[in-house]
CSV table of C-alpha atoms and ligand atoms in Angstrom, one decimal:
chain,number,residue,atom,x,y,z
F,546,MET,CA,-73.4,7.0,69.1
F,547,SER,CA,-71.4,6.0,72.2
F,548,ASP,CA,-67.6,6.5,72.5
F,549,TYR,CA,-67.0,2.8,72.0
F,550,THR,CA,-69.2,2.6,68.9
F,551,GLY,CA,-67.3,5.6,67.5
F,552,SER,CA,-64.0,3.9,68.3
F,553,PHE,CA,-65.2,0.7,66.7
F,554,TYR,CA,-65.8,2.4,63.4
F,555,ARG,CA,-62.6,4.5,63.6
F,556,HIS,CA,-60.0,2.0,65.0
F,557,ILE,CA,-61.2,-1.6,64.7
F,558,ALA,CA,-60.0,-3.1,61.4
F,559,GLN,CA,-63.2,-3.7,59.4
F,560,THR,CA,-63.9,-6.6,57.2
F,561,SER,CA,-67.0,-5.2,55.5
F,562,ASP,CA,-68.7,-1.9,54.9
F,563,ALA,CA,-71.8,-3.0,56.8
F,564,PRO,CA,-70.9,-4.6,60.2
F,565,MET,CA,-73.9,-5.4,62.4
F,566,GLY,CA,-72.4,-2.9,64.9
F,567,LEU,CA,-74.4,-4.1,68.0
F,568,GLU,CA,-72.9,-2.7,71.1
F,569,ILE,CA,-72.9,-5.6,73.4
F,570,ASP,CA,-73.3,-5.1,77.1
F,571,ARG,CA,-73.5,-8.7,78.3
F,572,ALA,CA,-74.6,-12.1,77.1
F,573,GLU,CA,-76.3,-14.9,79.1
F,574,GLY,CA,-77.7,-18.2,77.9
F,575,PRO,CA,-79.4,-17.7,74.5
F,576,PHE,CA,-79.5,-13.9,74.9
F,577,LEU,CA,-77.4,-11.0,73.9
F,578,PHE,CA,-78.1,-7.7,75.7
F,579,THR,CA,-77.0,-4.4,74.1
F,580,LYS,CA,-76.0,-1.1,75.7
F,581,ASP,CA,-79.2,0.5,74.6
F,582,GLY,CA,-81.2,-2.0,76.7
F,583,LYS,CA,-82.4,-4.4,74.0
F,584,ARG,CA,-82.4,-8.1,74.2
F,585,TYR,CA,-81.7,-10.4,71.2
F,586,VAL,CA,-82.1,-14.1,70.8
F,587,ASP,CA,-78.8,-15.4,69.5
F,588,LEU,CA,-80.0,-18.0,66.9
F,589,ILE,CA,-76.5,-18.5,65.4
F,590,SER,CA,-74.5,-18.9,68.7
F,591,GLY,CA,-71.8,-16.5,67.5
F,592,ILE,CA,-71.5,-18.9,64.5
F,593,ALA,CA,-71.7,-22.3,66.1
F,594,VAL,CA,-69.7,-21.4,69.2
F,595,SER,CA,-71.8,-21.1,72.3
F,596,SER,CA,-73.6,-24.4,72.1
F,597,LEU,CA,-74.2,-24.3,75.9
F,598,GLY,CA,-75.4,-20.7,75.6
F,599,HIS,CA,-73.4,-17.7,76.7
F,600,ARG,CA,-71.5,-17.8,80.0
F,601,HIS,CA,-72.6,-21.3,81.0
F,602,PRO,CA,-72.1,-21.5,84.8
F,603,ALA,CA,-69.9,-24.7,84.6
F,604,VAL,CA,-67.6,-23.0,82.1
F,605,ILE,CA,-67.4,-19.8,84.1
F,606,SER,CA,-66.7,-21.7,87.3
F,607,ALA,CA,-63.9,-23.7,85.6
F,608,ILE,CA,-62.3,-20.5,84.2
F,609,LYS,CA,-62.4,-18.9,87.7
F,610,GLN,CA,-60.8,-21.8,89.3
F,611,GLN,CA,-58.0,-21.9,86.8
F,612,LEU,CA,-57.5,-18.1,87.1
F,613,GLU,CA,-56.6,-18.7,90.8
F,614,LYS,CA,-53.9,-21.2,89.8
F,615,HIS,CA,-52.0,-20.0,86.7
F,616,LEU,CA,-52.3,-18.4,83.3
F,617,HIS,CA,-49.8,-19.1,80.6
F,618,VAL,CA,-46.5,-20.6,81.8
F,619,MET,CA,-44.6,-22.0,78.8
F,620,VAL,CA,-44.9,-22.6,75.1
F,621,TYR,CA,-46.7,-25.6,74.0
F,622,GLY,CA,-45.7,-29.1,74.9
F,623,GLU,CA,-43.0,-28.6,77.5
F,624,TYR,CA,-44.7,-28.5,80.9
F,625,VAL,CA,-47.4,-30.8,82.2
F,626,GLN,CA,-50.5,-28.6,82.8
F,627,GLU,CA,-53.5,-30.2,84.5
F,628,PRO,CA,-56.2,-28.6,82.4
F,629,GLN,CA,-54.5,-29.6,79.1
F,630,SER,CA,-54.0,-33.2,80.2
F,631,ALA,CA,-57.4,-33.6,81.8
F,632,PHE,CA,-59.1,-32.2,78.7
F,633,ALA,CA,-57.0,-34.3,76.3
F,634,GLN,CA,-58.0,-37.4,78.3
F,635,LEU,CA,-61.7,-36.6,78.3
F,636,LEU,CA,-61.7,-35.7,74.6
F,637,THR,CA,-59.8,-38.8,73.4
F,638,ASP,CA,-62.1,-41.0,75.7
F,639,GLN,CA,-64.9,-40.0,73.4
F,640,LEU,CA,-63.0,-40.7,70.2
F,641,PRO,CA,-62.1,-44.0,68.4
F,642,ASP,CA,-58.8,-45.6,69.5
F,643,SER,CA,-57.0,-44.3,66.4
F,644,LEU,CA,-57.6,-40.7,67.4
F,645,ASP,CA,-55.7,-40.8,70.6
F,646,ARG,CA,-53.4,-37.7,70.4
F,647,VAL,CA,-54.4,-34.1,70.6
F,648,TYR,CA,-52.5,-31.0,69.4
F,649,PHE,CA,-54.1,-27.9,70.9
F,650,VAL,CA,-54.2,-24.6,69.0
F,651,ASN,CA,-56.2,-21.4,69.3
F,652,SER,CA,-58.5,-21.4,66.4
F,653,GLY,CA,-60.1,-23.4,63.6
F,654,THR,CA,-57.8,-22.2,60.8
F,655,GLU,CA,-54.8,-23.1,62.9
F,656,ALA,CA,-56.1,-26.6,63.4
F,657,ASN,CA,-56.4,-27.0,59.7
F,658,GLU,CA,-52.9,-25.5,59.1
F,659,GLY,CA,-51.5,-28.1,61.6
F,660,ALA,CA,-53.4,-30.9,60.0
F,661,LEU,CA,-52.1,-30.1,56.5
F,662,LYS,CA,-48.5,-29.9,57.7
F,663,LEU,CA,-48.9,-33.2,59.6
F,664,ALA,CA,-50.3,-35.0,56.5
F,665,LYS,CA,-47.4,-33.7,54.4
F,666,LYS,CA,-44.8,-34.8,56.8
F,667,PHE,CA,-46.3,-38.2,57.5
F,668,THR,CA,-46.9,-39.1,53.9
F,669,GLY,CA,-43.9,-37.4,52.4
F,670,ARG,CA,-46.3,-36.1,49.7
F,671,GLU,CA,-47.2,-32.5,48.7
F,672,GLN,CA,-50.6,-32.6,47.1
F,673,PHE,CA,-54.1,-32.2,48.5
F,674,VAL,CA,-57.6,-32.8,47.3
F,675,ALA,CA,-60.3,-30.4,48.6
F,676,PHE,CA,-63.8,-29.5,47.6
F,677,HIS,CA,-65.6,-26.8,45.7
F,678,ASP,CA,-67.5,-24.5,48.1
F,679,SER,CA,-65.6,-25.7,51.1
F,680,TYR,CA,-64.4,-23.3,53.8
F,681,HIS,CA,-61.4,-24.1,56.0
F,682,GLY,CA,-60.2,-20.7,57.3
F,683,ASP,CA,-58.4,-17.6,56.2
F,684,THR,CA,-54.7,-18.2,56.8
F,685,HIS,CA,-52.7,-19.1,53.8
F,686,GLY,CA,-52.7,-22.9,54.1
F,687,SER,CA,-56.4,-23.1,55.0
F,688,LEU,CA,-57.3,-20.6,52.3
F,689,SER,CA,-55.4,-22.8,49.8
F,690,VAL,CA,-57.8,-25.6,50.4
F,691,THR,CA,-60.9,-23.4,50.6
F,692,GLY,CA,-63.0,-23.9,47.5
F,693,ARG,CA,-64.2,-20.4,46.5
F,694,ASN,CA,-62.2,-18.5,44.0
F,695,VAL,CA,-63.6,-15.1,45.0
F,696,TYR,CA,-61.8,-15.5,48.4
F,697,ARG,CA,-58.7,-17.1,47.0
F,698,ASP,CA,-57.9,-15.0,43.9
F,699,PRO,CA,-56.7,-11.9,45.7
F,700,TYR,CA,-54.1,-14.0,47.6
F,701,GLU,CA,-52.7,-16.1,44.8
F,702,PRO,CA,-50.2,-17.7,44.6
F,703,LEU,CA,-51.4,-20.0,47.4
F,704,LEU,CA,-50.2,-23.5,48.2
F,705,PRO,CA,-49.5,-25.4,44.9
F,706,GLY,CA,-50.8,-28.9,44.3
F,707,VAL,CA,-54.4,-28.5,45.5
F,708,THR,CA,-57.1,-30.1,43.3
F,709,PHE,CA,-60.7,-29.1,43.9
F,710,ILE,CA,-63.4,-31.5,43.1
F,711,ASP,CA,-67.2,-31.5,43.5
F,712,PHE,CA,-68.7,-32.4,46.8
F,713,ASN,CA,-70.8,-35.6,46.7
F,714,ASN,CA,-69.4,-36.5,43.2
F,715,ASP,CA,-68.2,-40.1,42.8
F,716,GLU,CA,-66.5,-39.9,39.4
F,717,GLN,CA,-64.2,-37.0,40.5
F,718,LEU,CA,-62.8,-39.1,43.4
F,719,SER,CA,-60.3,-40.4,40.8
F,720,ALA,CA,-58.4,-37.2,41.6
F,721,ILE,CA,-57.2,-38.9,44.8
F,722,THR,CA,-54.0,-40.6,43.8
F,723,GLU,CA,-50.8,-42.0,45.3
F,724,GLU,CA,-49.4,-38.4,45.1
F,725,THR,CA,-52.1,-37.1,47.5
F,726,ALA,CA,-51.0,-36.3,51.0
F,727,ALA,CA,-54.6,-35.8,52.2
F,728,VAL,CA,-58.2,-35.2,51.4
F,729,ILE,CA,-59.6,-32.4,53.5
F,730,MET,CA,-63.4,-32.1,53.9
F,731,GLU,CA,-66.2,-30.9,56.1
F,732,PRO,CA,-68.7,-33.7,56.6
F,733,ILE,CA,-71.4,-31.1,56.3
F,734,GLN,CA,-70.2,-28.0,54.3
F,735,GLY,CA,-71.1,-25.1,56.5
F,736,GLU,CA,-70.2,-21.9,54.7
F,737,GLY,CA,-71.0,-23.6,51.4
F,738,GLY,CA,-74.6,-23.6,52.4
F,739,VAL,CA,-75.1,-26.4,55.0
F,740,ILE,CA,-74.7,-29.3,52.6
F,741,PRO,CA,-74.4,-32.7,54.1
F,742,ALA,CA,-72.1,-35.3,52.5
F,743,ARG,CA,-74.0,-38.4,51.1
F,744,PRO,CA,-73.2,-41.4,53.4
F,745,ASP,CA,-72.3,-43.8,50.5
F,746,TRP,CA,-70.1,-41.1,48.9
F,747,MET,CA,-68.3,-40.5,52.2
F,748,LYS,CA,-67.5,-44.2,52.4
F,749,ASN,CA,-66.1,-44.0,48.9
F,750,VAL,CA,-63.9,-41.1,49.9
F,751,ARG,CA,-62.5,-43.2,52.8
F,752,GLU,CA,-62.0,-46.2,50.4
F,753,CYS,CA,-60.1,-44.1,47.9
F,754,CYS,CA,-57.8,-42.8,50.8
F,755,ASN,CA,-57.2,-46.3,52.0
F,756,GLU,CA,-56.3,-47.5,48.5
F,757,THR,CA,-53.9,-44.6,47.8
F,758,GLY,CA,-52.4,-44.1,51.2
F,759,ALA,CA,-53.8,-40.5,51.4
F,760,LEU,CA,-54.9,-39.3,54.8
F,761,LEU,CA,-58.4,-38.3,55.4
F,762,ILE,CA,-58.8,-35.0,57.3
F,763,PHE,CA,-62.3,-34.1,58.6
F,764,ASP,CA,-62.7,-30.4,59.3
F,765,GLU,CA,-65.3,-30.7,62.1
F,766,ILE,CA,-64.7,-27.1,63.3
F,767,GLN,CA,-68.4,-26.2,62.7
F,768,THR,CA,-70.0,-29.7,63.0
F,769,GLY,CA,-68.3,-30.7,66.2
F,770,PHE,CA,-69.6,-30.9,69.8
F,771,TYR,CA,-73.1,-32.0,69.1
F,772,ARG,CA,-74.0,-29.3,66.6
F,773,THR,CA,-75.3,-32.0,64.2
F,774,GLY,CA,-76.8,-34.3,67.0
F,775,LYS,CA,-73.8,-36.5,67.6
F,776,LEU,CA,-70.6,-35.4,69.3
F,777,PHE,CA,-68.9,-35.4,66.0
F,778,ALA,CA,-70.5,-35.6,62.6
F,779,PHE,CA,-68.4,-38.5,61.4
F,780,GLU,CA,-70.4,-40.7,63.8
F,781,HIS,CA,-73.4,-40.3,61.6
F,782,TYR,CA,-71.4,-41.8,58.7
F,783,GLY,CA,-69.4,-44.6,60.4
F,784,VAL,CA,-66.3,-43.2,58.6
F,785,ILE,CA,-63.3,-42.5,60.8
F,786,PRO,CA,-60.9,-39.8,59.6
F,787,ASP,CA,-57.1,-40.0,60.1
F,788,ILE,CA,-57.1,-36.4,61.4
F,789,ILE,CA,-60.0,-34.5,62.9
F,790,CYS,CA,-59.9,-30.7,63.2
F,791,LEU,CA,-61.9,-29.0,66.0
F,792,ALA,CA,-62.5,-25.4,67.3
F,793,LYS,CA,-65.6,-23.1,67.6
F,794,ALA,CA,-67.8,-24.8,70.2
F,795,MET,CA,-64.9,-26.6,71.7
F,796,GLY,CA,-64.0,-23.9,74.2
F,797,GLY,CA,-67.4,-23.0,75.5
F,798,GLY,CA,-66.8,-19.4,74.4
F,799,MET,CA,-63.0,-19.4,74.8
F,800,PRO,CA,-60.6,-19.5,71.9
F,801,MET,CA,-59.7,-23.1,71.5
F,802,GLY,CA,-58.9,-25.4,68.6
F,803,ALA,CA,-57.2,-28.8,68.1
F,804,PHE,CA,-56.2,-31.3,65.5
F,805,VAL,CA,-56.4,-34.9,66.7
F,806,SER,CA,-54.8,-37.9,65.2
F,807,SER,CA,-53.0,-41.1,66.1
F,808,SER,CA,-49.8,-41.4,68.1
F,809,GLU,CA,-48.2,-43.0,65.1
F,810,ILE,CA,-48.9,-40.1,62.8
F,811,PHE,CA,-48.0,-37.5,65.3
F,812,THR,CA,-44.5,-39.1,65.7
F,813,VAL,CA,-43.3,-37.1,62.7
F,814,PHE,CA,-43.6,-33.8,64.6
F,815,LYS,CA,-40.9,-34.9,67.0
F,816,HIS,CA,-37.9,-35.0,64.7
F,817,ASP,CA,-36.3,-33.8,61.4
F,818,PRO,CA,-36.2,-31.2,62.9
F,819,PRO,CA,-37.3,-31.5,66.6
F,820,LEU,CA,-39.9,-28.8,67.5
F,821,ASN,CA,-41.1,-28.5,63.9
F,822,HIS,CA,-44.6,-27.4,64.9
F,823,VAL,CA,-44.8,-25.2,67.9
F,824,THR,CA,-47.2,-22.6,69.3
F,825,THR,CA,-46.9,-20.2,72.2
F,826,PHE,CA,-50.5,-20.0,73.3
F,827,GLY,CA,-52.0,-23.3,72.0
F,828,GLY,CA,-53.6,-25.2,74.8
F,829,HIS,CA,-53.8,-22.2,77.1
F,830,PRO,CA,-54.7,-23.5,80.6
F,831,VAL,CA,-57.7,-21.3,81.0
F,832,CYS,CA,-59.1,-22.3,77.6
F,833,CYS,CA,-58.5,-26.0,78.3
F,834,ALA,CA,-60.2,-25.7,81.7
F,835,ALA,CA,-63.2,-24.0,80.0
F,836,ALA,CA,-63.2,-26.7,77.2
F,837,ASN,CA,-63.1,-29.5,79.7
F,838,ALA,CA,-66.1,-28.1,81.6
F,839,ASN,CA,-67.9,-27.4,78.3
F,840,LEU,CA,-67.5,-31.0,77.1
F,841,GLN,CA,-68.3,-32.5,80.5
F,842,THR,CA,-71.5,-30.5,80.5
F,843,LEU,CA,-72.4,-31.4,76.9
F,844,LEU,CA,-72.0,-35.0,77.8
F,845,GLU,CA,-74.4,-34.6,80.7
F,846,ILE,CA,-77.3,-32.7,79.2
F,847,ASP,CA,-78.6,-35.1,76.6
F,848,ALA,CA,-77.4,-32.9,73.8
F,849,PRO,CA,-78.5,-35.3,71.1
F,850,ALA,CA,-82.2,-35.0,72.2
F,851,LYS,CA,-82.0,-31.2,72.4
F,852,THR,CA,-80.4,-31.0,69.0
F,853,PHE,CA,-83.0,-33.4,67.5
F,854,ALA,CA,-85.9,-31.3,69.0
F,855,ILE,CA,-84.4,-28.1,67.3
F,856,ALA,CA,-84.3,-29.9,64.0
F,857,GLU,CA,-87.8,-31.3,64.4
F,858,MET,CA,-89.3,-27.9,65.2
F,859,ALA,CA,-87.5,-26.4,62.2
F,860,CYS,CA,-88.8,-29.0,59.8
F,861,HIS,CA,-92.3,-28.8,61.2
F,862,MET,CA,-92.5,-25.0,61.2
F,863,PHE,CA,-90.6,-23.8,58.1
F,864,ARG,CA,-93.0,-24.5,55.3
F,865,GLY,CA,-94.8,-22.2,52.8
F,866,GLU,CA,-94.2,-19.6,50.2
F,867,GLY,CA,-90.7,-18.4,49.8
F,868,ILE,CA,-89.1,-21.4,51.6
F,869,GLU,CA,-87.5,-23.8,49.2
F,870,GLU,CA,-85.7,-26.2,51.6
F,871,VAL,CA,-84.7,-26.8,55.2
F,872,ARG,CA,-81.2,-28.3,55.0
F,873,GLY,CA,-78.7,-29.6,57.4
F,874,ARG,CA,-78.6,-31.9,60.3
F,875,GLY,CA,-79.5,-31.4,64.0
F,876,ALA,CA,-79.0,-27.8,65.0
F,877,MET,CA,-76.8,-26.9,62.0
F,878,LEU,CA,-79.6,-25.7,59.8
F,879,GLY,CA,-79.9,-23.7,56.6
F,880,LEU,CA,-83.2,-22.3,55.5
F,881,GLN,CA,-83.0,-22.0,51.7
F,882,LEU,CA,-85.2,-19.1,50.6
F,883,ARG,CA,-86.3,-18.1,47.2
F,884,ASP,CA,-83.7,-15.5,46.6
F,885,ALA,CA,-81.1,-13.1,48.1
F,886,GLU,CA,-83.5,-10.2,48.3
F,887,LEU,CA,-86.1,-12.1,50.4
F,888,THR,CA,-83.3,-13.5,52.6
F,889,GLN,CA,-81.9,-10.0,53.3
F,890,LYS,CA,-85.3,-8.6,54.1
F,891,VAL,CA,-86.1,-11.5,56.5
F,892,VAL,CA,-82.7,-11.3,58.3
F,893,GLU,CA,-83.2,-7.5,58.7
F,894,GLU,CA,-86.8,-7.8,59.9
F,895,CYS,CA,-85.8,-10.5,62.5
F,896,PHE,CA,-82.9,-8.4,63.7
F,897,LYS,CA,-85.4,-5.5,64.3
F,898,LYS,CA,-87.6,-7.9,66.2
F,899,GLY,CA,-84.7,-9.1,68.4
F,900,VAL,CA,-83.7,-12.4,66.6
F,901,ILE,CA,-80.2,-12.7,65.3
F,902,LEU,CA,-79.7,-14.8,62.1
F,903,GLY,CA,-77.0,-14.9,59.6
F,904,TRP,CA,-76.0,-15.8,56.1
F,905,THR,CA,-73.3,-18.3,55.2
F,906,LEU,CA,-70.1,-17.0,53.6
F,907,HIS,CA,-70.7,-18.6,50.2
F,908,SER,CA,-74.5,-18.2,49.9
F,909,ASN,CA,-76.7,-15.2,50.2
F,910,SER,CA,-80.1,-16.9,49.8
F,911,LEU,CA,-79.7,-19.2,52.8
F,912,ILE,CA,-80.5,-18.3,56.4
F,913,ARG,CA,-78.1,-19.9,58.8
F,914,ILE,CA,-79.8,-21.2,62.0
F,915,ALA,CA,-77.5,-22.6,64.7
F,916,PRO,CA,-79.1,-22.0,68.1
F,917,PRO,CA,-77.5,-22.7,71.4
F,918,LEU,CA,-78.5,-26.3,72.1
F,919,ILE,CA,-79.8,-25.3,75.6
F,920,ILE,CA,-82.5,-23.0,74.2
F,921,GLU,CA,-85.9,-23.5,75.8
F,922,PRO,CA,-88.5,-24.9,73.4
F,923,ASP,CA,-90.9,-22.0,74.0
F,924,LEU,CA,-88.2,-19.4,73.2
F,925,LEU,CA,-87.2,-21.4,70.1
F,926,LYS,CA,-90.8,-21.6,68.9
F,927,GLU,CA,-91.3,-17.9,69.5
F,928,SER,CA,-88.1,-17.1,67.5
F,929,PHE,CA,-89.0,-19.4,64.7
F,930,SER,CA,-92.4,-17.7,64.5
F,931,THR,CA,-90.7,-14.4,64.1
F,932,ILE,CA,-88.7,-15.8,61.2
F,933,LEU,CA,-91.8,-17.4,59.6
F,934,ASN,CA,-93.8,-14.1,60.0
F,935,ALA,CA,-91.0,-12.2,58.3
F,936,ILE,CA,-90.9,-14.7,55.4
F,937,GLN,CA,-94.7,-14.5,55.1
F,938,LYS,CA,-94.6,-10.7,55.1
F,939,PHE,CA,-92.0,-10.4,52.3
F,940,ALA,CA,-92.5,-13.6,50.2
H,1751,PMP,N1,-63.4,-24.6,59.1
H,1751,PMP,C1,-64.7,-24.5,59.2
H,1751,PMP,C2,-65.6,-25.6,58.7
H,1751,PMP,C3,-65.3,-23.3,59.6
H,1751,PMP,O1,-66.7,-23.2,59.6
H,1751,PMP,C4,-64.5,-22.3,60.1
H,1751,PMP,C5,-65.1,-21.0,60.6
H,1751,PMP,N2,-66.2,-20.6,60.0
H,1751,PMP,C6,-63.1,-22.5,60.1
H,1751,PMP,C7,-62.6,-23.6,59.6
H,1751,PMP,C8,-62.2,-21.4,60.5
H,1751,PMP,O2,-62.2,-21.3,61.9
H,1751,PMP,P1,-61.6,-20.0,62.6
H,1751,PMP,O3,-62.5,-18.8,62.3
H,1751,PMP,O4,-61.6,-20.3,64.1
H,1751,PMP,O5,-60.2,-19.8,62.2
C-alpha cells in the first residue's frame, strides 16, 4: 500500500466501508490510469461528468489561458469577469428566451438549493412537490426534496411542507395546489434507477403548474449537456421549466453548477433584503472558462449522433439471460439485471477486467452506464463485450 493510499484510509472522511480505492495517477479521454500501471475504461464518466472525456484539450487550454489572467477576485455578482459573462451568453443562447439569466454555483446540490429559495421568494409560498425515488443532493434543502427515506430519516427534521408523489402518476398531480411554490423533478430520474418521465405526464405536470402558479424546476444536473442526446432533456419533451438546475458535465471536469431562470423571476434576489443569495466562489473564472470551452466543443462534435450511437449499441448488445431491461435515453443508461447479487458480481468482474461501472444510489440491481460521449465505437464495443461476458458467466 502506498503512503497516499494509507493516508486516504486514515485521513480522508469516508462515506462507505468499501470505497473503490483506486489510486489514480492520471486520466485521459475515456481512460483512468492507476499508480500500479493499470488502465481502466471509465464507463461512468465520474458519474456523468466528463462527457468530453478526461482532460479534453480545449478545456485544458481554456483553463491555462485563464490561469495566466486571474483566479478568484471577488464574491459573486460584483465584478464583470469575462469568462462568466461569455459563458452565460453562450449558455443562454442555447436556451429558450424565458431562461435568460444564470446564477453560477459550485455544485449540483447548491444549484437546487438556490432554485428552491428562488421559487419560495418569487411565489411567496412555502410548499414543494417532489417525487419518490428522486435525488437532488445532500445539503439540507436538496435532501428535503429527495424522495428516499433511508437517506432522509437520519437528518429529520428537514424542510417542512414537502409532499412526495409517484413519478409518472397522473392522479397524484392533484397534490400541486395554489400553496405550492414549486414542483422539482428530474426529467429522467438518475439515482432512482434511470427512469424517464412519460412525455404526456410531463405535459400534465407543466399544465398543473400553469393552473396553480407553481414554478416548475427541472433538475438537469445529470441529464444536461447532451447526456440524453439533446443538450437538455427537456427538449425531448417540449416542456419548458421555469428554473433549470445544472452541474456535473457543465464544467468539463471542473466544479461548476448553475440555476437558470427568467430575468423577471430573478428580480426577487435583488431586494428585501439586497444580497439575499450570495456565494464566494460561485462562477469561479477558471471554472467558467472551462465550462465555456466544454460547451463550445460539445456544440461542435455532433454530440447527439455520438450519444445515439452509444444507445444503439447498448440496445443491440445487451440481451440474454440475466438482463431484464436496458433503460434510459442516449448515453444515460441503466442495465436492469435479475438481482443485486448478479449485479455485484458483474460490476466486480468488469472492474477486474479494467472496465469501471457503477450502481445508482437507490438501486442495487441496476448497472449504470454513462460513457464519455467521445468514446470510440471499437472501445465501446470491447467494453460492452466485457460486461456481456461477465453477465453470461454469472447469470
Ligand atoms: N441532482 C441530481 C439529479 C444528481 O444526479 C446529483 C448528483 N448525483 C445532484 C443533484 C447533486 O449534485 P452534486 O453532487 O454536484 O451536489
